[in-house]
C-alpha positions as a LaTeX table, in Angstrom:
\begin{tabular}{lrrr}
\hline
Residue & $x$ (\AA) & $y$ (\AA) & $z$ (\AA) \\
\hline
Unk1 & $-20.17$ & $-0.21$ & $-14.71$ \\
Unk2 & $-20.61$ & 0.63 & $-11.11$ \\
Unk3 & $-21.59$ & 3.66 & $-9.19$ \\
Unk4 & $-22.76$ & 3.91 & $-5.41$ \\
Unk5 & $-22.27$ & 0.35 & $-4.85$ \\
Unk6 & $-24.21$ & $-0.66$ & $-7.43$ \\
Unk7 & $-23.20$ & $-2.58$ & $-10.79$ \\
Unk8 & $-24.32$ & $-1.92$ & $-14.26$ \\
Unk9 & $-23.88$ & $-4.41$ & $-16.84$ \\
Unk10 & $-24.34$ & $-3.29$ & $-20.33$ \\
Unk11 & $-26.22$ & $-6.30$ & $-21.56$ \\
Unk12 & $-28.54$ & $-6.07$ & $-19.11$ \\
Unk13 & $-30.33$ & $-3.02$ & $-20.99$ \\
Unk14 & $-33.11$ & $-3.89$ & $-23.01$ \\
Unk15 & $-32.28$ & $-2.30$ & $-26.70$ \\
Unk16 & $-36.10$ & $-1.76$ & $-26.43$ \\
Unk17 & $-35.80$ & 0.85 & $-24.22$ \\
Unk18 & $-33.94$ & 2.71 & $-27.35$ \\
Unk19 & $-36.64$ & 2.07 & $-30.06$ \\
Unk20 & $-39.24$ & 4.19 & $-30.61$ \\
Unk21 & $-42.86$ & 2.61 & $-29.94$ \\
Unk22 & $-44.84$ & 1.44 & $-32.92$ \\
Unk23 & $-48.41$ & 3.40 & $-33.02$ \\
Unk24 & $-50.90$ & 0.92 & $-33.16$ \\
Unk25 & $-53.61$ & 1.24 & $-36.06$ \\
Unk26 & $-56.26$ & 2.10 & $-33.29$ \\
Unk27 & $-54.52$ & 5.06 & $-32.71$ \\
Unk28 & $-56.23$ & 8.00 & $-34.50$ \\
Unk29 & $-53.31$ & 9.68 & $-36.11$ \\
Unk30 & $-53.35$ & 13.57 & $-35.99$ \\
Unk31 & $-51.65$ & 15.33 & $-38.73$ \\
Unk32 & $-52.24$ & 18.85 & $-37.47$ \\
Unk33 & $-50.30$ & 18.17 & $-34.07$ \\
Unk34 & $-47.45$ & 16.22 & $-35.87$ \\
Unk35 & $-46.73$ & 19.24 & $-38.29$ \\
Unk36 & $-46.38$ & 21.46 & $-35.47$ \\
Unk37 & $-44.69$ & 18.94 & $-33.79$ \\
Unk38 & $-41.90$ & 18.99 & $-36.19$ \\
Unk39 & $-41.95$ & 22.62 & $-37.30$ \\
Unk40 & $-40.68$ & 23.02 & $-33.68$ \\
Unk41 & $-38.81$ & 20.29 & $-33.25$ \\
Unk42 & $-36.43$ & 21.83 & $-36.41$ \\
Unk43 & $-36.47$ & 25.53 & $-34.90$ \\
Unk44 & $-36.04$ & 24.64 & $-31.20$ \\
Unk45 & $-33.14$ & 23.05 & $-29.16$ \\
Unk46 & $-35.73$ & 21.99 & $-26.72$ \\
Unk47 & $-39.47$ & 20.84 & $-27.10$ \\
Unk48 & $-41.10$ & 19.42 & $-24.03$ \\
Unk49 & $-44.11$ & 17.37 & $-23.70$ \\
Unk50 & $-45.72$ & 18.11 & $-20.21$ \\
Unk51 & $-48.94$ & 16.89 & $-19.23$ \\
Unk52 & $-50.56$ & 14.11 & $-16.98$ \\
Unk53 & $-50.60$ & 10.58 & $-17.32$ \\
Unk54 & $-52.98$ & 9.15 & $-20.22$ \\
Unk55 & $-52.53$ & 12.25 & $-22.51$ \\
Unk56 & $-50.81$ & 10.72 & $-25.58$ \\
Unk57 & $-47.32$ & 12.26 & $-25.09$ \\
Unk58 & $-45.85$ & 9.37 & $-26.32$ \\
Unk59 & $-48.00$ & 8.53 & $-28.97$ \\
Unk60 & $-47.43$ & 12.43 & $-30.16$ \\
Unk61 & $-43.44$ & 12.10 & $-29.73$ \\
Unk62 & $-43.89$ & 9.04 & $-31.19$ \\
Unk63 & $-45.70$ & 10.61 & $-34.62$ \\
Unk64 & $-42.23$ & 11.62 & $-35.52$ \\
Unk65 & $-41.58$ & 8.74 & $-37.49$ \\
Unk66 & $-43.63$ & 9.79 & $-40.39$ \\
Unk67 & $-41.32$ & 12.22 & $-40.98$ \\
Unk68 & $-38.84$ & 11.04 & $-43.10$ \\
Unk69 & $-36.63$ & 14.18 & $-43.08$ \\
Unk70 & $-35.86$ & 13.98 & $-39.19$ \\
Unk71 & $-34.02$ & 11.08 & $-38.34$ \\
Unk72 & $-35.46$ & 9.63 & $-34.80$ \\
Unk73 & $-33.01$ & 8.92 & $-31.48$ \\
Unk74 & $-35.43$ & 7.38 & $-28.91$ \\
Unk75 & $-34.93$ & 6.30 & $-25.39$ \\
Unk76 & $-37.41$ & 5.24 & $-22.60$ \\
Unk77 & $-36.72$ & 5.43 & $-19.29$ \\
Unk78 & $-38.39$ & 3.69 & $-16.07$ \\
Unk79 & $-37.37$ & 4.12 & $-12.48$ \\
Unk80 & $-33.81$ & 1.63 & $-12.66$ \\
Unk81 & $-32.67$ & 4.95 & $-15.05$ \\
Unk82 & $-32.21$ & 7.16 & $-12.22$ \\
Unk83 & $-28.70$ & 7.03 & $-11.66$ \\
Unk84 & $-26.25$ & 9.16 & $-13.23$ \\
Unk85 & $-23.98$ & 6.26 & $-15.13$ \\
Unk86 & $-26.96$ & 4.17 & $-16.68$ \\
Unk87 & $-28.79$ & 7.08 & $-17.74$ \\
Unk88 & $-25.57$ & 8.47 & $-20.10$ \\
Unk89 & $-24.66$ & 5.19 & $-20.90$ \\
Unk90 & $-28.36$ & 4.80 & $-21.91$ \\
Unk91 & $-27.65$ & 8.50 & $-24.07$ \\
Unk92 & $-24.82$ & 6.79 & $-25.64$ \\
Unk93 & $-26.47$ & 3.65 & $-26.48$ \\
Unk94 & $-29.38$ & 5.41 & $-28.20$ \\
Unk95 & $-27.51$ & 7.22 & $-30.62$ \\
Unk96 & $-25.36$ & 4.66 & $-31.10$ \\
Unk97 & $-28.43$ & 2.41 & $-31.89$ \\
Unk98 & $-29.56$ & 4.88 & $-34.19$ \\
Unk99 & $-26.06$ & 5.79 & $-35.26$ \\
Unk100 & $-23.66$ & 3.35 & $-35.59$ \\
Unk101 & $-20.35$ & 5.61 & $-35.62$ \\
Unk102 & $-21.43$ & 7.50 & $-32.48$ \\
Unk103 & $-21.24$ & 6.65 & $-28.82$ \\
Unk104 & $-18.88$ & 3.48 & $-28.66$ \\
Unk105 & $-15.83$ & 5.79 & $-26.80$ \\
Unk106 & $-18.19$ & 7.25 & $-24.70$ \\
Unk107 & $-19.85$ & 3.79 & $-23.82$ \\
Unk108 & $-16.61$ & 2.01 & $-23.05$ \\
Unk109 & $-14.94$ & 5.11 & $-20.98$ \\
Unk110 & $-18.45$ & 4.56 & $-19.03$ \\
Unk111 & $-17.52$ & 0.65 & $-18.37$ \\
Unk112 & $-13.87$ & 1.32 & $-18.06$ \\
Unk113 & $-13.33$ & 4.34 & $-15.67$ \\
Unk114 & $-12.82$ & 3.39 & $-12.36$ \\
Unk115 & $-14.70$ & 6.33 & $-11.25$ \\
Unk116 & $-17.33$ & 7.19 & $-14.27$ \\
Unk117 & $-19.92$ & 9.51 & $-12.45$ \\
Unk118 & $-17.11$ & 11.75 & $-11.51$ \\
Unk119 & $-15.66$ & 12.32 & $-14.62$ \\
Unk120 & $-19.34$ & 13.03 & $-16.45$ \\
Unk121 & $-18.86$ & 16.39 & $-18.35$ \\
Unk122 & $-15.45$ & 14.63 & $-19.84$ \\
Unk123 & $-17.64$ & 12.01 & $-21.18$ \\
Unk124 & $-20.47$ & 14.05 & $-22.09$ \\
Unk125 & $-17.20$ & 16.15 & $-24.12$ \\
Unk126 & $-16.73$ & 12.34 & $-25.90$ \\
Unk127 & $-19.85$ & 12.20 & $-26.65$ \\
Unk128 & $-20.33$ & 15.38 & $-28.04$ \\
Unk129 & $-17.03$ & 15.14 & $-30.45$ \\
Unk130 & $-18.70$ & 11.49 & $-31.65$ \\
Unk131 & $-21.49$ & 13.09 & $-32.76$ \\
Unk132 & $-20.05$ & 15.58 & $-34.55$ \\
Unk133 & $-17.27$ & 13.73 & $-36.05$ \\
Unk134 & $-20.01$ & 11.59 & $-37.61$ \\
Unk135 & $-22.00$ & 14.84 & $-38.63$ \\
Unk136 & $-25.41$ & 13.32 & $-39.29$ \\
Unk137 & $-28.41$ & 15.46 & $-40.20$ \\
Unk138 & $-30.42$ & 17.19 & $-37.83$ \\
Unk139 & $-32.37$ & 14.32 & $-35.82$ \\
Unk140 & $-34.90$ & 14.86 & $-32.39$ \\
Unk141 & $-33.81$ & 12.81 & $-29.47$ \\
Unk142 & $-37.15$ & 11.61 & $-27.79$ \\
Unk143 & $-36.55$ & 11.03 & $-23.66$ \\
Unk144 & $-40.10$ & 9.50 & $-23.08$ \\
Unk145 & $-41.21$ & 9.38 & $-19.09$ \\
Unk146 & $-38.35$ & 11.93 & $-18.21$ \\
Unk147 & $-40.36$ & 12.48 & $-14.69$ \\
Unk148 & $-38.94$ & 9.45 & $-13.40$ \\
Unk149 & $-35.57$ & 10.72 & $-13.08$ \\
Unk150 & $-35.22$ & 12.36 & $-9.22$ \\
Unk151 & $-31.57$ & 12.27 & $-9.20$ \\
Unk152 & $-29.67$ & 15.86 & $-8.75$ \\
Unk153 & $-26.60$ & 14.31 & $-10.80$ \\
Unk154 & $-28.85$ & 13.56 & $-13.69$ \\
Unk155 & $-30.33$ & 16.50 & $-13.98$ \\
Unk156 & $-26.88$ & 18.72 & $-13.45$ \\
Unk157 & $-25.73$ & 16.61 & $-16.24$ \\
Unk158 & $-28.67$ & 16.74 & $-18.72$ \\
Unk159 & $-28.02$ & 20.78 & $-17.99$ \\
Unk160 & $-24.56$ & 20.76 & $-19.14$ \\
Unk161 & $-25.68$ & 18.64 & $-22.37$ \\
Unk162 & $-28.41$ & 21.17 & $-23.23$ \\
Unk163 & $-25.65$ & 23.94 & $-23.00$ \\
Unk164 & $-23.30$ & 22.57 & $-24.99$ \\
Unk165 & $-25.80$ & 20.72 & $-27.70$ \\
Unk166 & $-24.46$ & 19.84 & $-31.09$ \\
Unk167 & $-26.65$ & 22.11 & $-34.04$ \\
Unk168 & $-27.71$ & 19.16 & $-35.48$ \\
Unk169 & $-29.61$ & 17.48 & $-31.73$ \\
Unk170 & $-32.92$ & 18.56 & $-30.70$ \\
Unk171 & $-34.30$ & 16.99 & $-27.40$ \\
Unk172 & $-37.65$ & 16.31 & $-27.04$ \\
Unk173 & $-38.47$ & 15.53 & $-23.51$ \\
Unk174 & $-42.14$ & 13.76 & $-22.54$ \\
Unk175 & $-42.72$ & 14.37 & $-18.72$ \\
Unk176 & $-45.63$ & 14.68 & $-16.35$ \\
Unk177 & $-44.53$ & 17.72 & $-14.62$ \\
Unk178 & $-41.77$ & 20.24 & $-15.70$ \\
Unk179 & $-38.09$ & 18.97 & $-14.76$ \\
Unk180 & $-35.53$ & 21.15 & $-12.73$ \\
Unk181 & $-33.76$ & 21.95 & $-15.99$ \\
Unk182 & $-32.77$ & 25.52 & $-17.10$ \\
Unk183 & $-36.05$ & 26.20 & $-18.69$ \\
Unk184 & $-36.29$ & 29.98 & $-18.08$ \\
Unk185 & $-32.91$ & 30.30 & $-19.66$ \\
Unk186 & $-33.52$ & 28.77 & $-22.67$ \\
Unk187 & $-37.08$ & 29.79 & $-23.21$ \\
Unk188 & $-35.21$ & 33.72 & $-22.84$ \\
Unk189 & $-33.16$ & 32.58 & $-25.53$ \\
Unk190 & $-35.92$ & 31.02 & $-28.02$ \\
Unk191 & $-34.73$ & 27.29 & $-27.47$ \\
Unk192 & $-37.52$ & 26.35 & $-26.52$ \\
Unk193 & $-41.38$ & 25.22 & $-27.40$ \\
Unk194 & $-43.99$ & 23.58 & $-24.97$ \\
Unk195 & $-46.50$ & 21.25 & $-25.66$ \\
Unk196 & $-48.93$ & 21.44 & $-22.72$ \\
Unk197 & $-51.96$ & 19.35 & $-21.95$ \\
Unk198 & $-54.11$ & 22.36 & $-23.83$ \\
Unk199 & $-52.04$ & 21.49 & $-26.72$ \\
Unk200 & $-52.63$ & 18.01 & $-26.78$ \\
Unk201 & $-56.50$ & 18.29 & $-26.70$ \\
Unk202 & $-58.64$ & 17.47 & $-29.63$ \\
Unk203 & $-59.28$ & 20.17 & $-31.72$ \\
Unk204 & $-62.69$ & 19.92 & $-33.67$ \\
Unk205 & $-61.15$ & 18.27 & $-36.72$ \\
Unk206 & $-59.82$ & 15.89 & $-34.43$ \\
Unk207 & $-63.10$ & 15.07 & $-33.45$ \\
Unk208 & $-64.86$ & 15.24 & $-36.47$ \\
Unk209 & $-61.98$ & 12.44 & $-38.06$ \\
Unk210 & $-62.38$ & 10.21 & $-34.43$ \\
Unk211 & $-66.36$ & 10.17 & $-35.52$ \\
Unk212 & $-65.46$ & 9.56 & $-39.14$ \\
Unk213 & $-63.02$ & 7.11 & $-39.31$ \\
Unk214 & $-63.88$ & 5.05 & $-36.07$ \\
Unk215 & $-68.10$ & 5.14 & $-35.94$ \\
Unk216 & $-68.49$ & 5.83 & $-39.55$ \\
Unk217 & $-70.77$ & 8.86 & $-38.17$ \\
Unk218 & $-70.39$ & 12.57 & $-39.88$ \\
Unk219 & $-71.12$ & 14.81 & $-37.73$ \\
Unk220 & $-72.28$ & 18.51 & $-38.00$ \\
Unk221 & $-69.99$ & 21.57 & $-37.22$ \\
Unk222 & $-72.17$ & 22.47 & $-34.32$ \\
Unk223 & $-72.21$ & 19.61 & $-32.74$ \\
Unk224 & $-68.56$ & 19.08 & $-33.06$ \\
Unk225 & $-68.08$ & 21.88 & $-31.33$ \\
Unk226 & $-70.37$ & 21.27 & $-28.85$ \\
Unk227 & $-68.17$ & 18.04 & $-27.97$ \\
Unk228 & $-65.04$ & 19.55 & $-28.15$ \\
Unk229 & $-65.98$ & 22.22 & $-25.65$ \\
Unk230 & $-67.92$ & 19.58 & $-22.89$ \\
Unk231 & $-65.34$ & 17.19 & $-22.87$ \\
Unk232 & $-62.39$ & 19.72 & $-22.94$ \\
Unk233 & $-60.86$ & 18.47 & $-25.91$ \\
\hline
\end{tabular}
């Protein structure tokens, strides 16, 4: 693959980068956030995960492996991603990884074409038919470290995707800031749900179970709350 003078070779993508990261048993797991997680993962075509660095938005987008009735697509990106060709041969390769019967046309037009990037929407239209020809049941597509991307293309293109998204694909996008998607649009429309640094916080159970489970220390309610309040969750 090639685009702007630059050549892509599939092999030379990690399949890492489309396998969702395993939560460590350190990690205090947090039921209440995960049920919401996927409550709104099933009713929404977009969730996004928007908050600084070091605020667990991929260990929450992560959380939705435990549930066994949403099949996971994940895919991480870092700054090489930025480009319009890897990143939807990256799209492809993730559901093909987690869907064998999906995304091989749309991978090889993207090696093939002399001219991929300009023929993006087509492909995305490949893609799309894939998917549903192999009909699986409604699944969340994690994008982990969206913010990365700064390319116009991308973005036009992960636009025309969220437009035209198959019922059974839910995105869920982890980002620091907002992305230059069409947000307004599709929170006007009820597509969407945000999960914002305020919803990320610990809530007093939350700290209560981090004091439990990890110090062997219970706690009482009022000085629970007094924690959650001074360190803002």
């Amino acid at each position: 693959m090639e685009q702007a003078g630059r050549t892509l070779h599939p092999d030379w993508i990690p399949l890492t980068k489309v396998m969702p990261p395993q939560v460590g048993e350190d990690i205090l797991l947090r039921p209440q956030l995960s049920e919401r997680l996927v409550r709104a993962v099933t009713k929404k075509r977009l969730i996004l995960i928007s908050a600084p660095a070091g605020s667990g938005k991929t260990i929450t987008a992560a959380s939705l492996q435990a549930a066994p009735e949403l099949p996971l697509v994940w895919l991480t990106l870092d700054e090489d991603d930025d480009d319009l060709v890897s990143f939807m041969w990256l799209l492809a390769a993730a559901l093909h990884h987690r869907f064998p019967t999906c995304g091989a046309k749309a991978m090889s037009l993207l090696a093939g074409l002399p001219n991929p990037a300009g023929e993006s929407r087509r492909i995305l239209g490949v893609l799309i038919n894939e998917l549903l020809a192999a009909e699986p049941a409604p699944f969340a597509f994690v994008v982990d470290d969206y913010h990365l991307v700064k390319n116009a293309a991308v973005h036009q293109v992960f636009s025309h995707l969220l437009d035209h998204l198959p019922p059974p694909w839910h995105f869920v996008i982890a980002t620091r800031r907002e992305p230059p998607l069409p947000l307004a649009r599709l929170r006007a429309r009820g597509q969407m749900a945000v999960f914002d640094l305020d919803a990320l916080r610990f809530e007093n159970e939350d700290v209560q179970t981090l004091f439990r489970e990890r110090l062997a220390l219970s706690l009482p309610p009022d000085t629970v709350q007094t924690l959650q309040t001074r360190t803002e969750g």
